[in-house]
CSV table of C-alpha atoms in Angstrom, one decimal:
chain,number,residue,atom,x,y,z
A,1,MET,CA,130.7,133.4,117.5
A,2,ILE,CA,127.9,131.6,116.1
A,3,LEU,CA,130.6,129.8,114.0
A,4,GLU,CA,131.8,128.0,116.9
A,5,LYS,CA,128.0,127.6,118.3
A,6,VAL,CA,126.9,125.9,114.7
A,7,ALA,CA,130.1,123.6,115.6
A,8,ALA,CA,129.2,122.4,119.1
A,9,ALA,CA,125.9,121.7,117.9
A,10,LEU,CA,127.2,119.8,115.1
A,11,ALA,CA,129.5,117.7,117.3
A,12,GLU,CA,127.0,117.3,119.4
A,13,LYS,CA,124.7,115.3,116.9
A,14,THR,CA,127.4,113.9,115.0
A,15,GLY,CA,129.9,113.0,117.1
A,16,MET,CA,133.3,114.3,116.0
A,17,ASP,CA,135.0,116.7,117.3
A,18,ALA,CA,133.8,120.0,116.7
A,19,ALA,CA,137.4,122.4,116.9
A,20,ALA,CA,137.4,119.6,113.4
A,21,ILE,CA,134.1,121.6,112.0
A,22,ARG,CA,134.8,124.4,110.3
A,23,SER,CA,132.7,127.0,107.8
A,24,GLU,CA,133.8,125.4,104.4
A,25,THR,CA,133.1,121.6,106.4
A,26,THR,CA,130.2,120.5,104.0
A,27,PHE,CA,127.2,118.1,105.5
A,28,GLN,CA,128.4,115.3,103.9
A,29,GLU,CA,131.6,115.0,105.3
A,30,LEU,CA,129.8,115.1,108.3
A,31,LYS,CA,127.9,112.3,106.6
A,32,MET,CA,124.2,114.3,107.2
A,33,ASP,CA,121.6,113.7,105.3
A,34,SER,CA,118.6,115.6,105.0
A,35,LEU,CA,116.5,114.7,107.9
A,36,ASP,CA,119.6,115.3,109.5
A,37,ILE,CA,120.3,119.1,108.4
A,38,VAL,CA,116.4,119.7,109.1
A,39,ASP,CA,117.0,118.4,112.7
A,40,SER,CA,119.6,120.3,113.2
A,41,LEU,CA,118.7,123.3,112.1
A,42,MET,CA,115.1,122.9,114.7
A,43,ALA,CA,117.8,122.7,117.8
A,44,LEU,CA,119.9,126.0,116.0
A,45,GLU,CA,116.4,128.3,116.1
A,46,ASP,CA,116.5,126.9,120.1
A,47,ILE,CA,119.9,128.6,120.4
A,48,PHE,CA,120.2,131.9,118.3
A,49,GLY,CA,116.5,132.4,118.6
A,50,ILE,CA,115.5,132.5,115.1
A,51,SER,CA,113.0,131.2,112.9
A,52,LEU,CA,113.4,129.3,110.0
A,53,GLU,CA,112.2,129.1,106.4
A,54,ALA,CA,111.4,125.8,105.2
A,55,SER,CA,113.1,126.2,102.0
A,56,ALA,CA,117.0,126.4,103.6
A,57,ASP,CA,118.5,124.9,100.9
A,58,MET,CA,122.2,124.1,102.4
A,59,LYS,CA,125.4,122.8,102.0
A,60,THR,CA,128.0,123.4,104.5
A,61,VAL,CA,128.6,125.0,108.1
A,62,GLY,CA,129.6,128.1,106.3
A,63,ASP,CA,126.6,128.0,104.8
A,64,VAL,CA,124.3,127.9,107.8
A,65,VAL,CA,126.5,130.6,109.5
A,66,THR,CA,125.7,133.3,107.0
A,67,TYR,CA,121.8,132.2,107.4
A,68,ILE,CA,121.7,133.0,110.8
A,69,GLU,CA,123.5,136.0,110.5
A,70,GLN,CA,121.1,137.3,107.8
A,71,ALA,CA,117.8,136.0,110.0
A,72,GLY,CA,119.6,137.8,113.0
A,73,GLY,CA,120.7,135.2,115.5
A,74,LYS,CA,122.2,135.8,118.4
A,75,ALA,CA,125.7,134.7,118.6
B,1,MET,CA,80.4,105.7,108.8
B,2,ILE,CA,84.2,107.6,109.8
B,3,VAL,CA,84.0,111.9,109.6
B,4,THR,CA,86.9,113.7,110.2
B,5,PRO,CA,88.8,117.1,110.8
B,6,ILE,CA,90.3,116.4,107.2
B,7,CYS,CA,87.1,115.1,105.8
B,8,GLU,CA,85.4,119.7,105.9
B,9,MET,CA,89.2,120.8,105.7
B,10,LEU,CA,89.7,118.9,101.9
B,11,GLY,CA,85.9,118.9,100.6
B,12,ILE,CA,85.6,115.4,100.8
B,13,GLN,CA,83.1,112.4,102.5
B,14,TYR,CA,85.8,109.8,103.5
B,15,PRO,CA,89.0,110.5,105.2
B,16,VAL,CA,91.0,108.8,101.9
B,17,LEU,CA,93.7,109.9,100.9
B,18,GLN,CA,94.6,108.3,97.4
B,19,GLY,CA,98.7,108.3,97.0
B,20,GLY,CA,100.2,110.7,94.5
B,21,MET,CA,102.2,107.8,92.2
B,22,ALA,CA,104.7,108.8,89.4
B,23,TRP,CA,103.7,106.5,86.6
B,24,VAL,CA,100.4,105.9,88.1
B,25,SER,CA,98.5,108.3,89.5
B,26,ASP,CA,96.1,108.9,86.4
B,27,ALA,CA,93.4,111.1,85.8
B,28,SER,CA,92.0,107.8,85.2
B,29,LEU,CA,92.6,106.2,89.8
B,30,ALA,CA,92.4,109.8,91.0
B,31,SER,CA,88.9,110.3,89.6
B,32,ALA,CA,87.8,107.5,90.2
B,33,VAL,CA,89.2,107.8,94.0
B,34,SER,CA,87.8,111.3,94.3
B,35,ASN,CA,84.3,110.1,92.7
B,36,SER,CA,84.3,107.6,95.8
B,37,GLY,CA,83.8,110.0,98.6
B,38,GLY,CA,88.5,110.5,99.0
B,39,LEU,CA,91.1,112.2,97.4
B,40,GLY,CA,92.1,111.3,94.8
B,41,ILE,CA,95.4,112.3,93.7
B,42,VAL,CA,97.3,113.1,90.1
B,43,SER,CA,101.3,112.5,90.7
B,44,ALA,CA,103.2,115.2,89.1
B,45,MET,CA,105.9,113.4,88.7
B,46,SER,CA,108.3,114.5,86.1
B,47,MET,CA,105.9,115.8,84.2
B,48,ASN,CA,106.8,119.4,82.3
B,49,ALA,CA,103.8,122.2,82.6
B,50,GLU,CA,101.4,121.4,79.3
B,51,GLN,CA,101.9,117.4,80.2
B,52,LEU,CA,100.6,118.5,83.9
B,53,ARG,CA,97.9,120.8,82.9
B,54,GLU,CA,96.4,118.1,80.3
B,55,GLU,CA,95.8,116.1,82.9
B,56,ILE,CA,94.4,118.3,85.6
B,57,ARG,CA,91.7,118.7,83.1
B,58,GLN,CA,91.1,115.4,82.2
B,59,THR,CA,90.2,115.0,85.8
B,60,ARG,CA,88.5,117.7,85.7
B,61,VAL,CA,86.0,115.9,82.5
B,62,LEU,CA,86.2,113.1,84.8
B,63,THR,CA,84.9,114.4,88.2
B,64,GLN,CA,83.4,117.8,89.6
B,65,ARG,CA,84.7,116.9,92.7
B,66,PRO,CA,88.0,118.0,94.8
B,67,PHE,CA,90.8,116.1,94.0
B,68,GLY,CA,94.8,116.8,94.6
B,69,VAL,CA,98.3,117.4,92.7
B,70,ASN,CA,101.5,115.5,94.0
B,71,ILE,CA,104.4,117.3,92.9
B,72,MET,CA,108.1,116.1,93.4
B,73,LEU,CA,109.7,118.9,94.5
B,74,MET,CA,113.2,117.1,92.9
B,75,SER,CA,111.5,117.5,89.7
B,76,PRO,CA,113.4,119.9,86.8
B,77,TYR,CA,109.9,120.9,86.2
B,78,VAL,CA,109.1,121.7,89.4
B,79,ASP,CA,109.0,125.2,89.1
B,80,GLU,CA,106.9,125.5,86.9
B,81,VAL,CA,104.6,122.5,87.8
B,82,ALA,CA,104.0,124.6,90.9
B,83,ARG,CA,102.8,127.9,88.9
B,84,CYS,CA,100.2,125.6,87.2
B,85,VAL,CA,98.2,124.3,90.2
B,86,ILE,CA,98.0,128.2,90.5
B,87,GLU,CA,96.4,128.3,87.0
B,88,GLU,CA,95.0,125.5,87.4
B,89,GLU,CA,93.3,126.6,89.8
B,90,VAL,CA,93.9,122.7,91.8
B,91,PRO,CA,92.3,122.5,95.1
B,92,VAL,CA,95.3,120.4,97.4
B,93,VAL,CA,98.8,119.8,96.8
B,94,THR,CA,100.4,117.2,97.8
B,95,THR,CA,104.6,117.2,98.3
B,96,GLY,CA,106.9,115.3,97.5
B,97,ALA,CA,111.0,114.0,97.9
B,98,GLY,CA,111.8,118.1,98.9
B,99,LEU,CA,110.7,120.7,101.7
B,100,PRO,CA,107.7,123.3,99.7
B,101,GLY,CA,109.0,126.4,101.5
B,102,LYS,CA,110.0,128.3,98.3
B,103,PHE,CA,106.7,127.9,96.9
B,104,MET,CA,104.3,127.8,100.3
B,105,LYS,CA,103.4,132.1,99.6
B,106,ALA,CA,102.3,131.6,96.0
B,107,TRP,CA,99.9,128.5,96.9
B,108,LEU,CA,98.5,129.6,100.3
B,109,GLU,CA,97.4,132.8,98.6
B,110,ALA,CA,96.0,130.5,95.5
B,111,GLY,CA,94.2,128.9,98.2
B,112,ILE,CA,95.5,125.7,97.8
B,113,ARG,CA,95.3,123.7,100.5
B,114,VAL,CA,99.2,122.6,100.9
B,115,VAL,CA,99.6,118.9,102.5
B,116,PRO,CA,102.8,117.7,102.4
B,117,VAL,CA,104.4,114.3,103.1
B,118,VAL,CA,106.7,114.2,106.2
B,119,PRO,CA,109.3,111.8,107.6
B,120,SER,CA,110.4,113.5,110.4
B,121,VAL,CA,109.3,115.7,113.7
B,122,ALA,CA,111.9,118.2,112.3
B,123,VAL,CA,110.0,118.1,108.6
B,124,ALA,CA,106.3,118.7,110.2
B,125,LYS,CA,107.3,121.4,112.7
B,126,LEU,CA,108.8,122.9,109.7
B,127,VAL,CA,106.3,123.1,107.2
B,128,GLU,CA,103.3,123.2,109.4
B,129,ARG,CA,104.9,127.0,110.8
B,130,GLY,CA,104.9,127.7,107.2
B,131,GLY,CA,101.5,127.5,105.8
B,132,ALA,CA,100.1,123.4,105.2
B,133,CYS,CA,96.7,123.0,106.6
B,134,ALA,CA,97.9,119.8,107.7
B,135,VAL,CA,100.5,116.6,107.1
B,136,ILE,CA,100.6,112.7,106.1
B,137,ALA,CA,103.6,111.2,108.0
B,138,GLU,CA,104.3,108.6,105.6
B,139,GLY,CA,106.1,105.6,107.4
B,140,GLY,CA,109.0,102.9,105.9
B,141,GLU,CA,106.9,100.2,105.4
B,142,SER,CA,104.7,102.6,101.9
B,143,GLY,CA,105.8,101.3,98.4
B,144,GLY,CA,108.7,103.9,95.8
B,145,HIS,CA,110.7,106.5,98.1
B,146,VAL,CA,110.4,104.9,101.8
B,147,GLY,CA,112.1,107.4,105.1
B,148,GLU,CA,113.8,105.2,107.7
B,149,ILE,CA,110.8,105.7,110.2
B,150,THR,CA,108.5,102.8,110.0
B,151,THR,CA,104.3,104.2,110.4
B,152,MET,CA,104.2,103.6,113.9
B,153,ALA,CA,106.7,105.1,115.5
B,154,LEU,CA,106.2,108.1,113.3
B,155,VAL,CA,102.9,108.6,113.0
B,156,PRO,CA,101.7,109.5,116.8
B,157,GLN,CA,105.4,111.1,117.7
B,158,ILE,CA,104.0,113.9,114.9
B,159,CYS,CA,100.9,113.9,115.9
B,160,ASP,CA,102.6,115.7,120.0
B,161,ALA,CA,104.6,117.4,117.7
B,162,VAL,CA,102.0,119.9,115.3
B,163,SER,CA,99.1,121.3,116.1
B,164,ILE,CA,97.4,120.5,112.6
B,165,PRO,CA,95.3,117.1,111.2
B,166,VAL,CA,98.6,114.4,110.8
B,167,ILE,CA,97.3,111.6,107.9
B,168,ALA,CA,99.3,108.6,108.2
B,169,ALA,CA,100.2,106.6,105.2
B,170,GLY,CA,102.9,103.7,105.2
B,171,GLY,CA,101.5,99.4,105.4
B,172,ILE,CA,98.0,100.9,105.4
B,173,ALA,CA,95.5,98.2,103.3
B,174,ASP,CA,92.8,97.6,105.6
B,175,GLY,CA,90.4,98.7,108.5
B,176,ARG,CA,92.6,97.4,110.2
B,177,GLY,CA,95.6,99.8,109.8
B,178,MET,CA,93.4,102.2,109.3
B,179,ALA,CA,91.9,101.7,112.9
B,180,ALA,CA,95.3,101.5,114.2
B,181,ALA,CA,96.1,105.0,112.0
B,182,MET,CA,93.9,106.9,113.9
B,183,MET,CA,94.6,105.1,117.8
B,184,LEU,CA,98.2,106.8,116.3
B,185,GLY,CA,96.5,110.1,116.7
B,186,ALA,CA,96.1,110.4,112.4
B,187,VAL,CA,92.7,111.7,111.4
B,188,GLY,CA,93.2,110.2,107.5
B,189,VAL,CA,94.8,107.8,105.5
B,190,GLN,CA,96.7,107.8,102.7
B,191,MET,CA,97.1,104.4,100.8
B,192,GLY,CA,98.7,103.7,97.5
B,193,THR,CA,99.6,100.1,97.1
B,194,ARG,CA,95.3,99.3,98.1
B,195,PHE,CA,95.1,101.7,95.0
B,196,LEU,CA,97.6,100.1,93.0
B,197,VAL,CA,94.8,97.1,91.9
B,198,ALA,CA,91.6,99.5,91.3
B,199,ARG,CA,90.1,98.4,88.8
B,200,GLU,CA,90.5,102.4,87.1
B,201,CYS,CA,94.0,102.0,87.9
B,202,THR,CA,95.5,102.2,84.3
B,203,ILE,CA,98.8,100.4,85.4
B,204,HIS,CA,98.8,97.2,83.1
B,205,GLN,CA,98.1,93.5,84.7
B,206,ALA,CA,101.9,92.4,85.4
B,207,TYR,CA,102.3,95.3,87.5
B,208,LYS,CA,98.9,94.2,89.2
B,209,ASP,CA,99.2,90.9,89.2
B,210,ARG,CA,102.3,90.6,90.8
B,211,VAL,CA,101.1,92.9,94.0
B,212,LEU,CA,98.2,90.2,93.8
B,213,ARG,CA,100.2,87.7,94.7
B,214,ALA,CA,103.0,89.4,96.7
B,215,LYS,CA,103.6,87.7,100.0
B,216,ASP,CA,105.1,89.5,103.3
B,217,ILE,CA,108.7,89.3,102.6
B,218,ASP,CA,108.0,90.0,98.9
B,219,THR,CA,109.4,93.6,99.0
B,220,MET,CA,113.0,95.0,99.8
B,221,THR,CA,114.8,98.7,99.4
B,222,THR,CA,117.3,100.0,96.9
B,223,GLY,CA,119.1,102.9,96.8
B,224,LYS,CA,120.3,103.9,99.9
B,225,ARG,CA,123.7,104.1,98.3
B,226,LEU,CA,121.8,107.5,96.3
B,227,GLY,CA,120.7,109.5,99.2
B,228,HIS,CA,117.2,107.5,98.1
B,229,PRO,CA,116.0,104.6,98.9
B,230,VAL,CA,112.9,103.0,97.4
B,231,ARG,CA,111.0,99.9,97.9
B,232,ALA,CA,109.8,97.7,95.4
B,233,LEU,CA,108.5,93.7,95.0
B,234,LYS,CA,112.1,91.6,94.3
B,235,ASN,CA,112.4,91.0,91.4
B,236,LEU,CA,115.9,90.3,89.1
B,237,PHE,CA,115.7,95.0,88.6
B,238,THR,CA,116.2,95.2,92.0
B,239,GLN,CA,118.5,91.8,92.7
B,240,GLU,CA,120.4,93.7,90.1
B,241,PHE,CA,120.3,97.1,91.5
B,242,LEU,CA,121.4,97.0,95.2
B,243,LYS,CA,124.5,94.8,93.6
B,244,LYS,CA,125.2,97.3,91.8
B,245,GLU,CA,124.5,99.4,94.8
B,246,TYR,CA,127.4,97.1,96.8
B,247,ASP,CA,130.3,98.0,94.1
B,248,SER,CA,132.2,100.2,95.2
B,249,THR,CA,133.3,100.2,91.2
B,250,ILE,CA,130.6,101.3,90.2
B,251,SER,CA,129.6,105.5,90.4
B,252,ASN,CA,126.6,106.8,92.0
B,253,GLU,CA,125.6,108.3,88.1
B,254,GLU,CA,126.0,105.0,86.5
B,255,LEU,CA,123.8,102.9,89.2
B,256,GLU,CA,121.1,106.4,88.3
B,257,ARG,CA,121.6,105.9,85.4
B,258,PHE,CA,120.9,101.7,86.0
B,259,GLY,CA,117.6,103.1,87.4
B,260,ALA,CA,116.3,105.6,85.6
B,261,GLY,CA,112.9,104.1,83.7
B,262,ALA,CA,112.5,101.6,85.2
B,263,LEU,CA,109.3,102.9,86.7
B,264,ARG,CA,108.1,103.7,84.1
B,265,ARG,CA,109.1,100.6,82.1
B,266,ALA,CA,107.2,98.5,84.8
B,267,ALA,CA,103.9,100.6,84.8
B,268,ARG,CA,103.4,100.5,81.5
B,269,GLU,CA,105.2,97.9,80.6
B,270,GLY,CA,104.5,95.3,82.9
B,271,ASN,CA,108.8,94.6,81.9
B,272,GLU,CA,109.3,92.3,84.6
B,273,LYS,CA,112.7,91.7,84.5
B,274,SER,CA,113.6,95.7,84.3
B,275,GLY,CA,110.3,97.3,85.4
B,276,CYS,CA,111.1,98.4,89.2
B,277,PHE,CA,107.7,97.5,90.6
B,278,MET,CA,106.9,100.6,93.5
B,279,ALA,CA,104.6,99.0,96.2
B,280,GLY,CA,104.4,98.9,100.0
B,281,GLN,CA,104.9,96.1,102.6
B,282,ILE,CA,101.8,95.7,103.1
B,283,ALA,CA,101.4,94.5,99.3
B,284,ALA,CA,100.8,91.0,101.2
B,285,LEU,CA,97.4,92.2,102.5
B,286,VAL,CA,95.7,93.4,98.9
B,287,ASN,CA,95.3,90.4,97.2
B,288,ARG,CA,91.2,91.7,95.5
B,289,GLU,CA,91.0,94.0,92.0
B,290,GLN,CA,88.1,96.3,92.6
B,291,THR,CA,86.9,99.6,92.3
B,292,ALA,CA,87.8,102.7,93.3
B,293,THR,CA,84.5,102.3,95.4
B,294,GLU,CA,84.5,99.1,96.5
B,295,ILE,CA,88.1,99.6,98.1
B,296,ILE,CA,86.8,102.2,100.0
B,297,GLN,CA,83.5,101.3,101.2
B,298,GLN,CA,84.9,97.8,102.4
B,299,LEU,CA,87.5,99.6,104.1
B,300,LEU,CA,85.4,102.6,106.1
B,301,GLU,CA,83.1,99.6,107.1
B,302,GLU,CA,86.4,97.7,107.8
B,303,THR,CA,87.7,100.4,110.0
B,304,GLN,CA,84.3,100.9,112.0
B,305,GLN,CA,83.8,97.6,112.7
B,306,VAL,CA,87.4,98.0,114.6
B,307,LEU,CA,86.9,100.6,115.8
B,308,CYS,CA,83.7,99.4,117.5
B,309,GLY,CA,85.6,96.4,118.7
B,310,ALA,CA,88.0,98.5,120.4
B,311,MET,CA,86.9,98.5,124.1
B,312,ARG,CA,86.4,94.4,124.2
B,313,TRP,CA,89.9,93.7,126.5
B,314,VAL,CA,89.2,97.0,128.2
B,315,ARG,CA,87.7,95.2,132.1
């Protein structure tokens, strides 16, 4: 599942428990700033085999999941 | 003299850019830097399209050479400003405070060379893929809005990460800094603080005087709590801002309101009490008012001397 893989990647970056990272979790709650978000998205590119547009504007983990689904990311 | 790939790419004589600084980088300064062989940059700051258009047209009255516009991507007028640079056929756009992806297609189709200011490797890779022709790797030594990573650490990492030319910024004011940037892999430099004291820079004399008498420890950063730290010369305003920042009873909105207009008060009014005198850590090396031509010529002569002497310790 895309959400689980995204949660695992964000957990590794933030040190938080992956099980606590849900679709509605915000990046603010994860204490990630804009550079952390871009850095994480680049790592997710490799995991899901997608390319990112340089204008991604995401506030929650769910936003990232939706973006990956729309970009054809493979679960 | 010093010639690198960025010269041909941007149509300039020397690989020296003048930073886009709000309330500072107007037609007067930008045209002087371009006329001196570098790339002058007009700051769009929070201007609307018509205000920017006027500044661009005034720049064209003063210089026939290439110049750039720096677009602050968090501006409420960013969409119309992004269209304005196309309409006015601005040759180079630099960007800050965000990712320029939304505007890249239109800018590239218009033939604009886009050079984003980047604070990290991931952002540099993203903008390269988006079509940027070069990046400005700006370290935390710089004045104004700053990132965490220093120029010394950031520049080589970005040089490793991207194939496009890298311009170094932050903590550079003389030939030693430019030579060092080139040894880190950069093919050009952008300076802000040094150009604050250019004769053609129209800021209040009090601001220039503050820069001219600055010492190494005279800058501080504030605003980290708001997510956009700013480096400026220490004064009553920055100290009061920092005090409020650490006061949890003061909301982020109140803090933003306290800071609103502070740079304008410094740059245009020279208000030493309530102005925010943005400047980089290298301000202490900036100790003479000069013309833009003198600044650039001195910089390049020093850089050449340093580069030519670089082998002296090799046995």
